[in-house]
């Protein structure tokens, strides 16, 4: 009797094995940041934050809203001690002019600028309320250099905005490098 000592043949498929289809169908999408709020106090730090906001709006197809908040200043004397130099309306008009100048100096393209707003009151609640009112998808805000004691005693507007805002907040630090467009 004859025995067959040949090993069984391995069946090989000629088609290539591919990765699961779910992995192929995923594409990286840009975040939908249509409205970006950029609060400013006209400082060099807040101008840097505005440059970040502008670059993000440009690359993601969004628009920015510039906001300046006129904060009440504590006064410990009587009104007779100093003359009233400005009314609230005059301060708001002056701030609007400064915002227009800022747009020119920072070369913000008109199609990227949705609007400019001026509000009066404590900065944090005004910024948070403005973000809600305009439906902001992101707030881009600067932080100023404060020493630890000042920050512990008074806190900072930026920290309070981060805690209370209902949308994401991008904080641009004082010594942050400039935004590089790709």
Short mmCIF file of N, CA and C in Angstrom, two decimals:
data_model
loop_
_atom_site.label_atom_id
_atom_site.label_comp_id
_atom_site.label_asym_id
_atom_site.label_seq_id
_atom_site.Cartn_x
_atom_site.Cartn_y
_atom_site.Cartn_z
N UNK A 1 0.81 -1.16 0.00
CA UNK A 1 0.00 0.00 0.00
C UNK A 1 0.87 1.24 0.00
N UNK A 2 0.44 2.15 -0.77
CA UNK A 2 1.19 3.36 -0.95
C UNK A 2 0.65 4.46 -0.03
N UNK A 3 1.50 5.14 0.70
CA UNK A 3 1.05 6.22 1.56
C UNK A 3 1.49 7.55 0.97
N UNK A 4 0.66 8.49 1.11
CA UNK A 4 0.95 9.83 0.60
C UNK A 4 1.54 10.65 1.74
N UNK A 5 2.81 10.98 1.63
CA UNK A 5 3.49 11.72 2.69
C UNK A 5 3.65 13.21 2.36
N UNK A 6 2.96 13.67 1.40
CA UNK A 6 3.09 15.09 1.07
C UNK A 6 2.20 15.90 2.01
N UNK A 7 2.71 17.00 2.48
CA UNK A 7 1.92 17.83 3.39
C UNK A 7 0.75 18.47 2.65
N UNK A 8 -0.30 18.81 3.37
CA UNK A 8 -1.44 19.45 2.71
C UNK A 8 -1.03 20.81 2.17
N UNK A 9 -1.64 21.21 1.08
CA UNK A 9 -1.33 22.51 0.47
C UNK A 9 -2.03 23.63 1.24
N UNK A 10 -1.31 24.72 1.37
CA UNK A 10 -1.89 25.89 2.03
C UNK A 10 -2.66 26.70 1.01
N UNK A 11 -3.83 27.07 1.36
CA UNK A 11 -4.64 27.88 0.45
C UNK A 11 -4.29 29.34 0.69
N UNK A 12 -3.93 29.98 -0.37
CA UNK A 12 -3.57 31.40 -0.27
C UNK A 12 -4.54 32.24 -1.08
N UNK A 13 -4.87 33.33 -0.51
CA UNK A 13 -5.77 34.24 -1.20
C UNK A 13 -4.92 35.22 -1.99
N UNK A 14 -5.42 35.58 -3.16
CA UNK A 14 -4.69 36.54 -3.98
C UNK A 14 -5.10 37.98 -3.68
N UNK A 15 -6.14 38.19 -2.93
CA UNK A 15 -6.53 39.57 -2.67
C UNK A 15 -5.79 40.10 -1.43
N UNK A 16 -5.54 41.36 -1.46
CA UNK A 16 -4.81 41.99 -0.36
C UNK A 16 -5.74 42.21 0.82
N UNK A 17 -5.18 42.12 1.99
CA UNK A 17 -5.94 42.38 3.20
C UNK A 17 -5.91 43.88 3.45
N UNK A 18 -7.06 44.46 3.67
CA UNK A 18 -7.10 45.91 3.89
C UNK A 18 -7.49 46.20 5.33
N UNK A 19 -7.24 47.44 5.70
CA UNK A 19 -7.59 47.88 7.05
C UNK A 19 -9.11 47.99 7.15
N UNK A 20 -9.63 47.98 8.34
CA UNK A 20 -11.08 48.11 8.49
C UNK A 20 -11.59 49.38 7.81
N UNK A 21 -12.76 49.30 7.24
CA UNK A 21 -13.29 50.43 6.48
C UNK A 21 -13.60 51.63 7.35
N UNK A 22 -13.90 51.44 8.61
CA UNK A 22 -14.21 52.56 9.50
C UNK A 22 -13.00 53.48 9.64
N UNK A 23 -11.82 52.91 9.69
CA UNK A 23 -10.61 53.72 9.83
C UNK A 23 -10.35 54.53 8.57
N UNK A 24 -10.71 53.99 7.41
CA UNK A 24 -10.47 54.71 6.16
C UNK A 24 -11.42 55.89 5.99
N UNK A 25 -12.63 55.76 6.47
CA UNK A 25 -13.63 56.78 6.20
C UNK A 25 -13.48 58.02 7.09
N UNK A 26 -12.70 57.93 8.16
CA UNK A 26 -12.54 59.08 9.03
C UNK A 26 -11.58 60.08 8.41
N UNK A 27 -12.04 61.31 8.34
CA UNK A 27 -11.19 62.38 7.87
C UNK A 27 -11.10 63.43 8.97
N UNK A 28 -10.01 64.12 8.99
CA UNK A 28 -9.82 65.16 9.99
C UNK A 28 -10.57 66.40 9.51
N UNK A 29 -11.46 66.88 10.35
CA UNK A 29 -12.23 68.06 10.01
C UNK A 29 -11.78 69.24 10.86
N UNK A 30 -11.85 70.42 10.28
CA UNK A 30 -11.53 71.62 11.03
C UNK A 30 -12.66 71.90 12.01
N UNK A 31 -12.32 72.44 13.18
CA UNK A 31 -13.38 72.78 14.12
C UNK A 31 -14.26 73.90 13.55
N UNK A 32 -15.51 73.89 13.89
CA UNK A 32 -16.44 74.90 13.40
C UNK A 32 -16.41 76.11 14.33
N UNK A 33 -15.47 76.98 14.10
CA UNK A 33 -15.34 78.20 14.89
C UNK A 33 -15.75 79.37 14.01
N UNK A 34 -17.02 79.63 13.96
CA UNK A 34 -17.53 80.69 13.08
C UNK A 34 -17.43 82.07 13.71
N UNK A 35 -17.63 82.14 15.03
CA UNK A 35 -17.58 83.43 15.71
C UNK A 35 -16.59 83.36 16.86
N UNK A 36 -15.56 84.21 16.78
CA UNK A 36 -14.50 84.24 17.78
C UNK A 36 -14.53 85.60 18.46
N UNK A 37 -14.70 85.60 19.77
CA UNK A 37 -14.71 86.84 20.54
C UNK A 37 -13.30 87.15 21.01
N UNK A 38 -12.86 88.38 20.74
CA UNK A 38 -11.52 88.82 21.15
C UNK A 38 -11.66 90.09 22.00
N UNK A 39 -11.69 89.94 23.33
CA UNK A 39 -11.75 91.13 24.19
C UNK A 39 -10.40 91.84 24.18
N UNK A 40 -10.43 93.17 24.26
CA UNK A 40 -9.18 93.93 24.25
C UNK A 40 -9.23 95.09 25.23
N UNK A 41 -8.09 95.36 25.83
CA UNK A 41 -7.92 96.57 26.63
C UNK A 41 -6.90 97.48 25.94
N UNK A 42 -6.61 97.17 24.68
CA UNK A 42 -5.68 97.91 23.82
C UNK A 42 -4.22 97.77 24.24
N UNK A 43 -3.91 96.83 25.11
CA UNK A 43 -2.52 96.60 25.52
C UNK A 43 -1.81 95.76 24.46
N UNK A 44 -0.48 95.70 24.56
CA UNK A 44 0.28 94.88 23.60
C UNK A 44 -0.07 93.40 23.75
N UNK A 45 -0.38 92.97 24.97
CA UNK A 45 -0.75 91.57 25.19
C UNK A 45 -2.07 91.24 24.51
N UNK A 46 -3.05 92.14 24.64
CA UNK A 46 -4.34 91.86 24.01
C UNK A 46 -4.25 91.98 22.49
N UNK A 47 -3.34 92.79 21.99
CA UNK A 47 -3.12 92.85 20.53
C UNK A 47 -2.58 91.51 20.02
N UNK A 48 -1.72 90.88 20.82
CA UNK A 48 -1.21 89.56 20.44
C UNK A 48 -2.36 88.55 20.38
N UNK A 49 -3.26 88.61 21.34
CA UNK A 49 -4.43 87.72 21.34
C UNK A 49 -5.30 87.98 20.11
N UNK A 50 -5.42 89.23 19.72
CA UNK A 50 -6.21 89.57 18.53
C UNK A 50 -5.55 88.99 17.28
N UNK A 51 -4.22 88.99 17.23
CA UNK A 51 -3.54 88.38 16.08
C UNK A 51 -3.82 86.88 16.03
N UNK A 52 -3.85 86.22 17.18
CA UNK A 52 -4.21 84.80 17.24
C UNK A 52 -5.63 84.61 16.72
N UNK A 53 -6.56 85.42 17.23
CA UNK A 53 -7.97 85.30 16.83
C UNK A 53 -8.13 85.51 15.33
N UNK A 54 -7.42 86.49 14.79
CA UNK A 54 -7.50 86.78 13.36
C UNK A 54 -6.97 85.62 12.53
N UNK A 55 -5.84 85.07 12.93
CA UNK A 55 -5.26 83.94 12.20
C UNK A 55 -6.18 82.72 12.26
N UNK A 56 -6.77 82.47 13.43
CA UNK A 56 -7.70 81.34 13.55
C UNK A 56 -8.93 81.56 12.67
N UNK A 57 -9.48 82.76 12.70
CA UNK A 57 -10.66 83.06 11.88
C UNK A 57 -10.34 82.88 10.40
N UNK A 58 -9.17 83.33 10.00
CA UNK A 58 -8.77 83.22 8.60
C UNK A 58 -8.61 81.75 8.18
N UNK A 59 -7.95 80.96 9.01
CA UNK A 59 -7.69 79.57 8.62
C UNK A 59 -8.91 78.67 8.78
N UNK A 60 -9.86 79.05 9.63
CA UNK A 60 -11.03 78.20 9.87
C UNK A 60 -12.32 78.74 9.26
N UNK A 61 -12.20 79.85 8.53
CA UNK A 61 -13.37 80.40 7.87
C UNK A 61 -14.35 81.09 8.81
N UNK A 62 -13.85 81.62 9.90
CA UNK A 62 -14.72 82.30 10.86
C UNK A 62 -14.56 83.81 10.81
N UNK A 63 -15.17 84.48 11.76
CA UNK A 63 -15.07 85.92 11.88
C UNK A 63 -14.83 86.27 13.35
N UNK A 64 -14.23 87.44 13.57
CA UNK A 64 -13.98 87.86 14.94
C UNK A 64 -14.88 89.03 15.33
N UNK A 65 -15.18 89.07 16.61
CA UNK A 65 -15.89 90.19 17.21
C UNK A 65 -14.93 90.79 18.23
N UNK A 66 -14.60 92.06 18.05
CA UNK A 66 -13.73 92.74 19.00
C UNK A 66 -14.59 93.39 20.08
N UNK A 67 -14.16 93.26 21.32
CA UNK A 67 -14.90 93.81 22.45
C UNK A 67 -13.97 94.59 23.35
N UNK A 68 -14.40 95.79 23.72
CA UNK A 68 -13.69 96.56 24.75
C UNK A 68 -14.69 96.82 25.87
N UNK A 69 -14.25 96.57 27.10
CA UNK A 69 -15.11 96.80 28.26
C UNK A 69 -14.56 98.00 29.04
N UNK A 70 -15.43 98.98 29.26
CA UNK A 70 -15.07 100.14 30.07
C UNK A 70 -15.45 99.78 31.51
N UNK A 71 -14.43 99.55 32.32
CA UNK A 71 -14.67 99.14 33.71
C UNK A 71 -14.87 100.36 34.60
N UNK A 72 -15.77 100.22 35.58
CA UNK A 72 -15.92 101.33 36.54
C UNK A 72 -14.65 101.45 37.37
N UNK A 73 -14.25 102.67 37.63
CA UNK A 73 -13.05 102.87 38.45
C UNK A 73 -13.48 103.29 39.85
N UNK A 74 -12.88 102.67 40.85
CA UNK A 74 -13.23 103.06 42.22
C UNK A 74 -12.76 104.48 42.50
N UNK A 75 -13.60 105.24 43.17
CA UNK A 75 -13.26 106.63 43.48
C UNK A 75 -13.58 106.88 44.95
N UNK A 76 -12.63 107.43 45.68
CA UNK A 76 -12.81 107.59 47.12
C UNK A 76 -13.03 109.04 47.55
N UNK A 77 -13.20 109.95 46.62
CA UNK A 77 -13.42 111.35 46.97
C UNK A 77 -14.84 111.77 46.67
N UNK A 78 -15.06 113.07 46.71
CA UNK A 78 -16.37 113.59 46.34
C UNK A 78 -16.30 114.09 44.91
N UNK A 79 -17.45 114.22 44.30
CA UNK A 79 -17.49 114.69 42.91
C UNK A 79 -16.98 116.11 42.78
N UNK A 80 -17.03 116.89 43.85
CA UNK A 80 -16.56 118.27 43.79
C UNK A 80 -15.04 118.35 43.71
N UNK A 81 -14.35 117.26 44.10
CA UNK A 81 -12.88 117.27 44.11
C UNK A 81 -12.28 117.27 42.71
N UNK A 82 -12.95 116.65 41.74
CA UNK A 82 -12.41 116.60 40.38
C UNK A 82 -13.50 116.94 39.38
N UNK A 83 -13.13 117.56 38.28
CA UNK A 83 -14.15 117.81 37.26
C UNK A 83 -14.44 116.53 36.49
N UNK A 84 -15.68 116.36 36.08
CA UNK A 84 -16.03 115.21 35.25
C UNK A 84 -15.57 115.51 33.83
N UNK A 85 -14.62 114.73 33.34
CA UNK A 85 -14.05 114.99 32.03
C UNK A 85 -14.85 114.35 30.91
N UNK A 86 -15.39 113.18 31.14
CA UNK A 86 -16.08 112.46 30.08
C UNK A 86 -17.40 111.89 30.59
N UNK A 87 -18.35 111.83 29.72
CA UNK A 87 -19.57 111.10 30.04
C UNK A 87 -19.40 109.68 29.52
N UNK A 88 -20.30 108.82 29.90
CA UNK A 88 -20.24 107.42 29.46
C UNK A 88 -20.31 107.33 27.94
N UNK A 89 -21.17 108.13 27.33
CA UNK A 89 -21.29 108.11 25.86
C UNK A 89 -19.99 108.54 25.19
N UNK A 90 -19.33 109.54 25.77
CA UNK A 90 -18.05 109.99 25.20
C UNK A 90 -17.00 108.89 25.31
N UNK A 91 -16.98 108.19 26.44
CA UNK A 91 -16.03 107.10 26.61
C UNK A 91 -16.30 105.99 25.60
N UNK A 92 -17.56 105.66 25.38
CA UNK A 92 -17.91 104.61 24.42
C UNK A 92 -17.53 105.02 23.00
N UNK A 93 -17.77 106.27 22.64
CA UNK A 93 -17.39 106.75 21.30
C UNK A 93 -15.88 106.71 21.13
N UNK A 94 -15.17 107.11 22.16
CA UNK A 94 -13.71 107.07 22.11
C UNK A 94 -13.20 105.63 21.95
N UNK A 95 -13.80 104.70 22.68
CA UNK A 95 -13.41 103.28 22.58
C UNK A 95 -13.72 102.73 21.19
N UNK A 96 -14.84 103.11 20.60
CA UNK A 96 -15.17 102.66 19.24
C UNK A 96 -14.13 103.18 18.24
N UNK A 97 -13.70 104.44 18.42
CA UNK A 97 -12.65 104.98 17.54
C UNK A 97 -11.35 104.19 17.71
N UNK A 98 -11.01 103.86 18.95
CA UNK A 98 -9.80 103.08 19.21
C UNK A 98 -9.89 101.69 18.58
N UNK A 99 -11.08 101.09 18.62
CA UNK A 99 -11.27 99.77 18.00
C UNK A 99 -11.06 99.85 16.49
N UNK A 100 -11.57 100.92 15.87
CA UNK A 100 -11.37 101.10 14.42
C UNK A 100 -9.89 101.28 14.10
N UNK A 101 -9.21 102.06 14.92
CA UNK A 101 -7.77 102.26 14.73
C UNK A 101 -7.02 100.95 14.90
N UNK A 102 -7.41 100.18 15.90
CA UNK A 102 -6.80 98.87 16.15
C UNK A 102 -6.95 97.96 14.94
N UNK A 103 -8.13 97.95 14.34
CA UNK A 103 -8.38 97.11 13.15
C UNK A 103 -7.43 97.48 12.02
N UNK A 104 -7.21 98.78 11.84
CA UNK A 104 -6.30 99.24 10.78
C UNK A 104 -4.86 98.87 11.12
N UNK A 105 -4.45 99.12 12.35
CA UNK A 105 -3.06 98.85 12.75
C UNK A 105 -2.72 97.37 12.72
N UNK A 106 -3.69 96.52 13.04
CA UNK A 106 -3.46 95.07 13.04
C UNK A 106 -3.82 94.44 11.69
N UNK A 107 -4.19 95.25 10.73
CA UNK A 107 -4.51 94.80 9.36
C UNK A 107 -5.56 93.68 9.36
N UNK A 108 -6.63 93.89 10.10
CA UNK A 108 -7.72 92.91 10.12
C UNK A 108 -8.57 93.12 8.88
N UNK A 109 -8.62 92.10 8.04
CA UNK A 109 -9.39 92.18 6.79
C UNK A 109 -10.87 92.37 7.12
N UNK A 110 -11.56 93.22 6.36
CA UNK A 110 -12.98 93.48 6.63
C UNK A 110 -13.85 92.22 6.64
N UNK A 111 -13.51 91.25 5.80
CA UNK A 111 -14.32 90.01 5.77
C UNK A 111 -14.11 89.15 7.01
N UNK A 112 -13.04 89.40 7.77
CA UNK A 112 -12.79 88.64 9.00
C UNK A 112 -13.41 89.30 10.23
N UNK A 113 -13.76 90.58 10.11
CA UNK A 113 -14.31 91.32 11.24
C UNK A 113 -15.83 91.32 11.17
N UNK A 114 -16.44 90.64 12.12
CA UNK A 114 -17.91 90.58 12.16
C UNK A 114 -18.47 91.88 12.73
N UNK A 115 -17.89 92.33 13.87
CA UNK A 115 -18.36 93.57 14.49
C UNK A 115 -17.41 93.99 15.61
N UNK A 116 -17.62 95.22 16.08
CA UNK A 116 -16.90 95.72 17.25
C UNK A 116 -17.95 96.18 18.26
N UNK A 117 -17.71 95.87 19.51
CA UNK A 117 -18.66 96.24 20.56
C UNK A 117 -17.93 96.89 21.73
N UNK A 118 -18.62 97.81 22.39
CA UNK A 118 -18.12 98.42 23.62
C UNK A 118 -19.19 98.23 24.68
N UNK A 119 -18.77 97.74 25.84
CA UNK A 119 -19.68 97.54 26.98
C UNK A 119 -19.11 98.25 28.19
N UNK A 120 -19.98 98.52 29.15
CA UNK A 120 -19.56 99.13 30.41
C UNK A 120 -19.91 98.20 31.56
N UNK A 121 -18.98 98.07 32.50
CA UNK A 121 -19.21 97.24 33.67
C UNK A 121 -17.98 96.45 34.03
N UNK A 122 -18.08 95.56 35.00
CA UNK A 122 -16.94 94.70 35.36
C UNK A 122 -16.59 93.80 34.17
N UNK A 123 -15.32 93.67 33.88
CA UNK A 123 -14.87 93.01 32.65
C UNK A 123 -15.35 91.57 32.51
N UNK A 124 -15.17 90.75 33.53
CA UNK A 124 -15.50 89.32 33.38
C UNK A 124 -16.96 89.08 33.02
N UNK A 125 -17.93 89.59 33.79
CA UNK A 125 -19.31 89.32 33.41
C UNK A 125 -19.68 89.92 32.06
N UNK A 126 -19.10 91.05 31.71
CA UNK A 126 -19.40 91.67 30.42
C UNK A 126 -18.87 90.82 29.27
N UNK A 127 -17.67 90.26 29.43
CA UNK A 127 -17.09 89.40 28.39
C UNK A 127 -17.92 88.13 28.24
N UNK A 128 -18.27 87.51 29.36
CA UNK A 128 -19.06 86.28 29.32
C UNK A 128 -20.44 86.54 28.72
N UNK A 129 -21.08 87.66 29.10
CA UNK A 129 -22.39 88.01 28.55
C UNK A 129 -22.32 88.28 27.05
N UNK A 130 -21.26 88.96 26.62
CA UNK A 130 -21.09 89.24 25.18
C UNK A 130 -20.91 87.94 24.40
N UNK A 131 -20.11 87.03 24.94
CA UNK A 131 -19.90 85.74 24.28
C UNK A 131 -21.23 85.01 24.10
N UNK A 132 -22.05 85.05 25.13
CA UNK A 132 -23.37 84.40 25.05
C UNK A 132 -24.26 85.12 24.04
N UNK A 133 -24.27 86.45 24.07
CA UNK A 133 -25.13 87.24 23.20
C UNK A 133 -24.82 87.04 21.72
N UNK A 134 -23.55 86.89 21.39
CA UNK A 134 -23.17 86.75 19.97
C UNK A 134 -23.05 85.29 19.54
N UNK A 135 -23.23 84.38 20.49
CA UNK A 135 -23.09 82.95 20.17
C UNK A 135 -21.66 82.58 19.83
N UNK A 136 -20.71 83.10 20.61
CA UNK A 136 -19.29 82.86 20.34
C UNK A 136 -18.96 81.37 20.45
N UNK A 137 -18.16 80.90 19.50
CA UNK A 137 -17.67 79.52 19.53
C UNK A 137 -16.36 79.43 20.30
N UNK A 138 -15.68 80.57 20.47
CA UNK A 138 -14.38 80.61 21.13
C UNK A 138 -14.12 82.02 21.61
N UNK A 139 -13.47 82.14 22.77
CA UNK A 139 -12.97 83.43 23.25
C UNK A 139 -11.46 83.34 23.23
N UNK A 140 -10.81 84.32 22.62
CA UNK A 140 -9.35 84.39 22.62
C UNK A 140 -8.99 85.61 23.46
N UNK A 141 -8.34 85.37 24.59
CA UNK A 141 -8.09 86.44 25.55
C UNK A 141 -6.64 86.40 26.02
N UNK A 142 -6.11 87.59 26.29
CA UNK A 142 -4.73 87.69 26.76
C UNK A 142 -4.70 87.63 28.28
N UNK A 143 -3.57 87.22 28.79
CA UNK A 143 -3.33 87.30 30.22
C UNK A 143 -2.17 88.26 30.43
N UNK A 144 -2.25 89.02 31.48
CA UNK A 144 -1.21 90.00 31.78
C UNK A 144 -0.31 89.47 32.87
N UNK A 145 0.92 89.90 32.83
CA UNK A 145 1.86 89.47 33.87
C UNK A 145 1.49 90.08 35.20
N UNK A 146 1.15 89.25 36.15
CA UNK A 146 0.88 89.71 37.51
C UNK A 146 1.77 88.91 38.44
N UNK A 147 2.15 89.55 39.52
CA UNK A 147 2.91 88.75 40.48
C UNK A 147 1.94 87.85 41.25
N UNK A 148 2.47 86.86 41.91
CA UNK A 148 1.64 85.85 42.57
C UNK A 148 0.72 86.46 43.63
N UNK A 149 1.21 87.42 44.39
CA UNK A 149 0.41 88.02 45.45
C UNK A 149 -0.80 88.76 44.87
N UNK A 150 -0.58 89.55 43.84
CA UNK A 150 -1.69 90.27 43.20
C UNK A 150 -2.72 89.31 42.66
N UNK A 151 -2.26 88.24 42.03
CA UNK A 151 -3.17 87.25 41.45
C UNK A 151 -3.98 86.55 42.53
N UNK A 152 -3.34 86.22 43.67
CA UNK A 152 -4.03 85.54 44.76
C UNK A 152 -5.08 86.46 45.39
N UNK A 153 -4.73 87.72 45.60
CA UNK A 153 -5.64 88.65 46.26
C UNK A 153 -6.81 89.04 45.34
N UNK A 154 -6.50 89.43 44.13
CA UNK A 154 -7.52 89.97 43.24
C UNK A 154 -8.00 88.99 42.18
N UNK A 155 -7.24 87.95 41.90
CA UNK A 155 -7.57 87.07 40.79
C UNK A 155 -7.28 87.80 39.49
N UNK A 156 -7.66 87.23 38.39
CA UNK A 156 -7.48 87.94 37.13
C UNK A 156 -8.74 87.79 36.31
N UNK A 157 -8.96 88.77 35.46
CA UNK A 157 -10.12 88.72 34.57
C UNK A 157 -10.07 87.46 33.72
N UNK A 158 -8.89 87.14 33.21
CA UNK A 158 -8.74 85.96 32.35
C UNK A 158 -9.14 84.69 33.09
N UNK A 159 -8.67 84.54 34.32
CA UNK A 159 -9.03 83.34 35.10
C UNK A 159 -10.53 83.24 35.31
N UNK A 160 -11.16 84.37 35.62
CA UNK A 160 -12.61 84.36 35.84
C UNK A 160 -13.37 84.05 34.55
N UNK A 161 -12.90 84.57 33.43
CA UNK A 161 -13.55 84.27 32.14
C UNK A 161 -13.44 82.78 31.84
N UNK A 162 -12.27 82.20 32.06
CA UNK A 162 -12.08 80.76 31.82
C UNK A 162 -13.06 79.96 32.68
N UNK A 163 -13.27 80.37 33.92
CA UNK A 163 -14.16 79.63 34.83
C UNK A 163 -15.64 79.79 34.47
N UNK A 164 -16.02 80.95 33.96
CA UNK A 164 -17.45 81.23 33.79
C UNK A 164 -17.97 81.15 32.35
N UNK A 165 -17.09 81.18 31.37
CA UNK A 165 -17.55 81.14 29.97
C UNK A 165 -18.15 79.78 29.64
N UNK A 166 -19.16 79.80 28.80
CA UNK A 166 -19.83 78.56 28.38
C UNK A 166 -19.21 77.99 27.10
N UNK A 167 -18.27 78.71 26.50
CA UNK A 167 -17.58 78.22 25.30
C UNK A 167 -16.10 78.07 25.62
N UNK A 168 -15.33 77.40 24.76
CA UNK A 168 -13.89 77.27 25.00
C UNK A 168 -13.20 78.64 25.03
N UNK A 169 -12.13 78.71 25.80
CA UNK A 169 -11.35 79.94 25.93
C UNK A 169 -9.89 79.62 25.63
N UNK A 170 -9.31 80.35 24.68
CA UNK A 170 -7.89 80.23 24.37
C UNK A 170 -7.18 81.38 25.05
N UNK A 171 -6.24 81.06 25.94
CA UNK A 171 -5.51 82.08 26.69
C UNK A 171 -4.15 82.27 26.05
N UNK A 172 -3.86 83.51 25.67
CA UNK A 172 -2.57 83.85 25.08
C UNK A 172 -1.75 84.52 26.18
N UNK A 173 -0.65 83.86 26.54
CA UNK A 173 0.19 84.37 27.63
C UNK A 173 1.01 85.57 27.18
N UNK A 174 1.47 86.30 28.17
CA UNK A 174 2.25 87.51 27.92
C UNK A 174 3.49 87.22 27.08
N UNK A 175 4.21 86.16 27.41
CA UNK A 175 5.46 85.85 26.70
C UNK A 175 5.29 84.77 25.64
N UNK A 176 4.08 84.57 25.18
CA UNK A 176 3.80 83.57 24.15
C UNK A 176 4.43 84.00 22.83
N UNK A 177 4.90 83.03 22.07
CA UNK A 177 5.46 83.38 20.76
C UNK A 177 4.30 83.75 19.84
N UNK A 178 4.61 84.50 18.80
CA UNK A 178 3.57 84.92 17.87
C UNK A 178 3.01 83.74 17.10
N UNK A 179 1.79 83.87 16.66
CA UNK A 179 1.11 82.84 15.88
C UNK A 179 1.75 82.76 14.50
N UNK A 180 2.03 81.56 14.07
CA UNK A 180 2.64 81.36 12.76
C UNK A 180 1.61 80.72 11.85
N UNK A 181 1.29 81.39 10.75
CA UNK A 181 0.33 80.83 9.80
C UNK A 181 1.02 79.84 8.90
N UNK A 182 0.31 78.77 8.57
CA UNK A 182 0.87 77.76 7.67
C UNK A 182 0.13 77.78 6.36
#
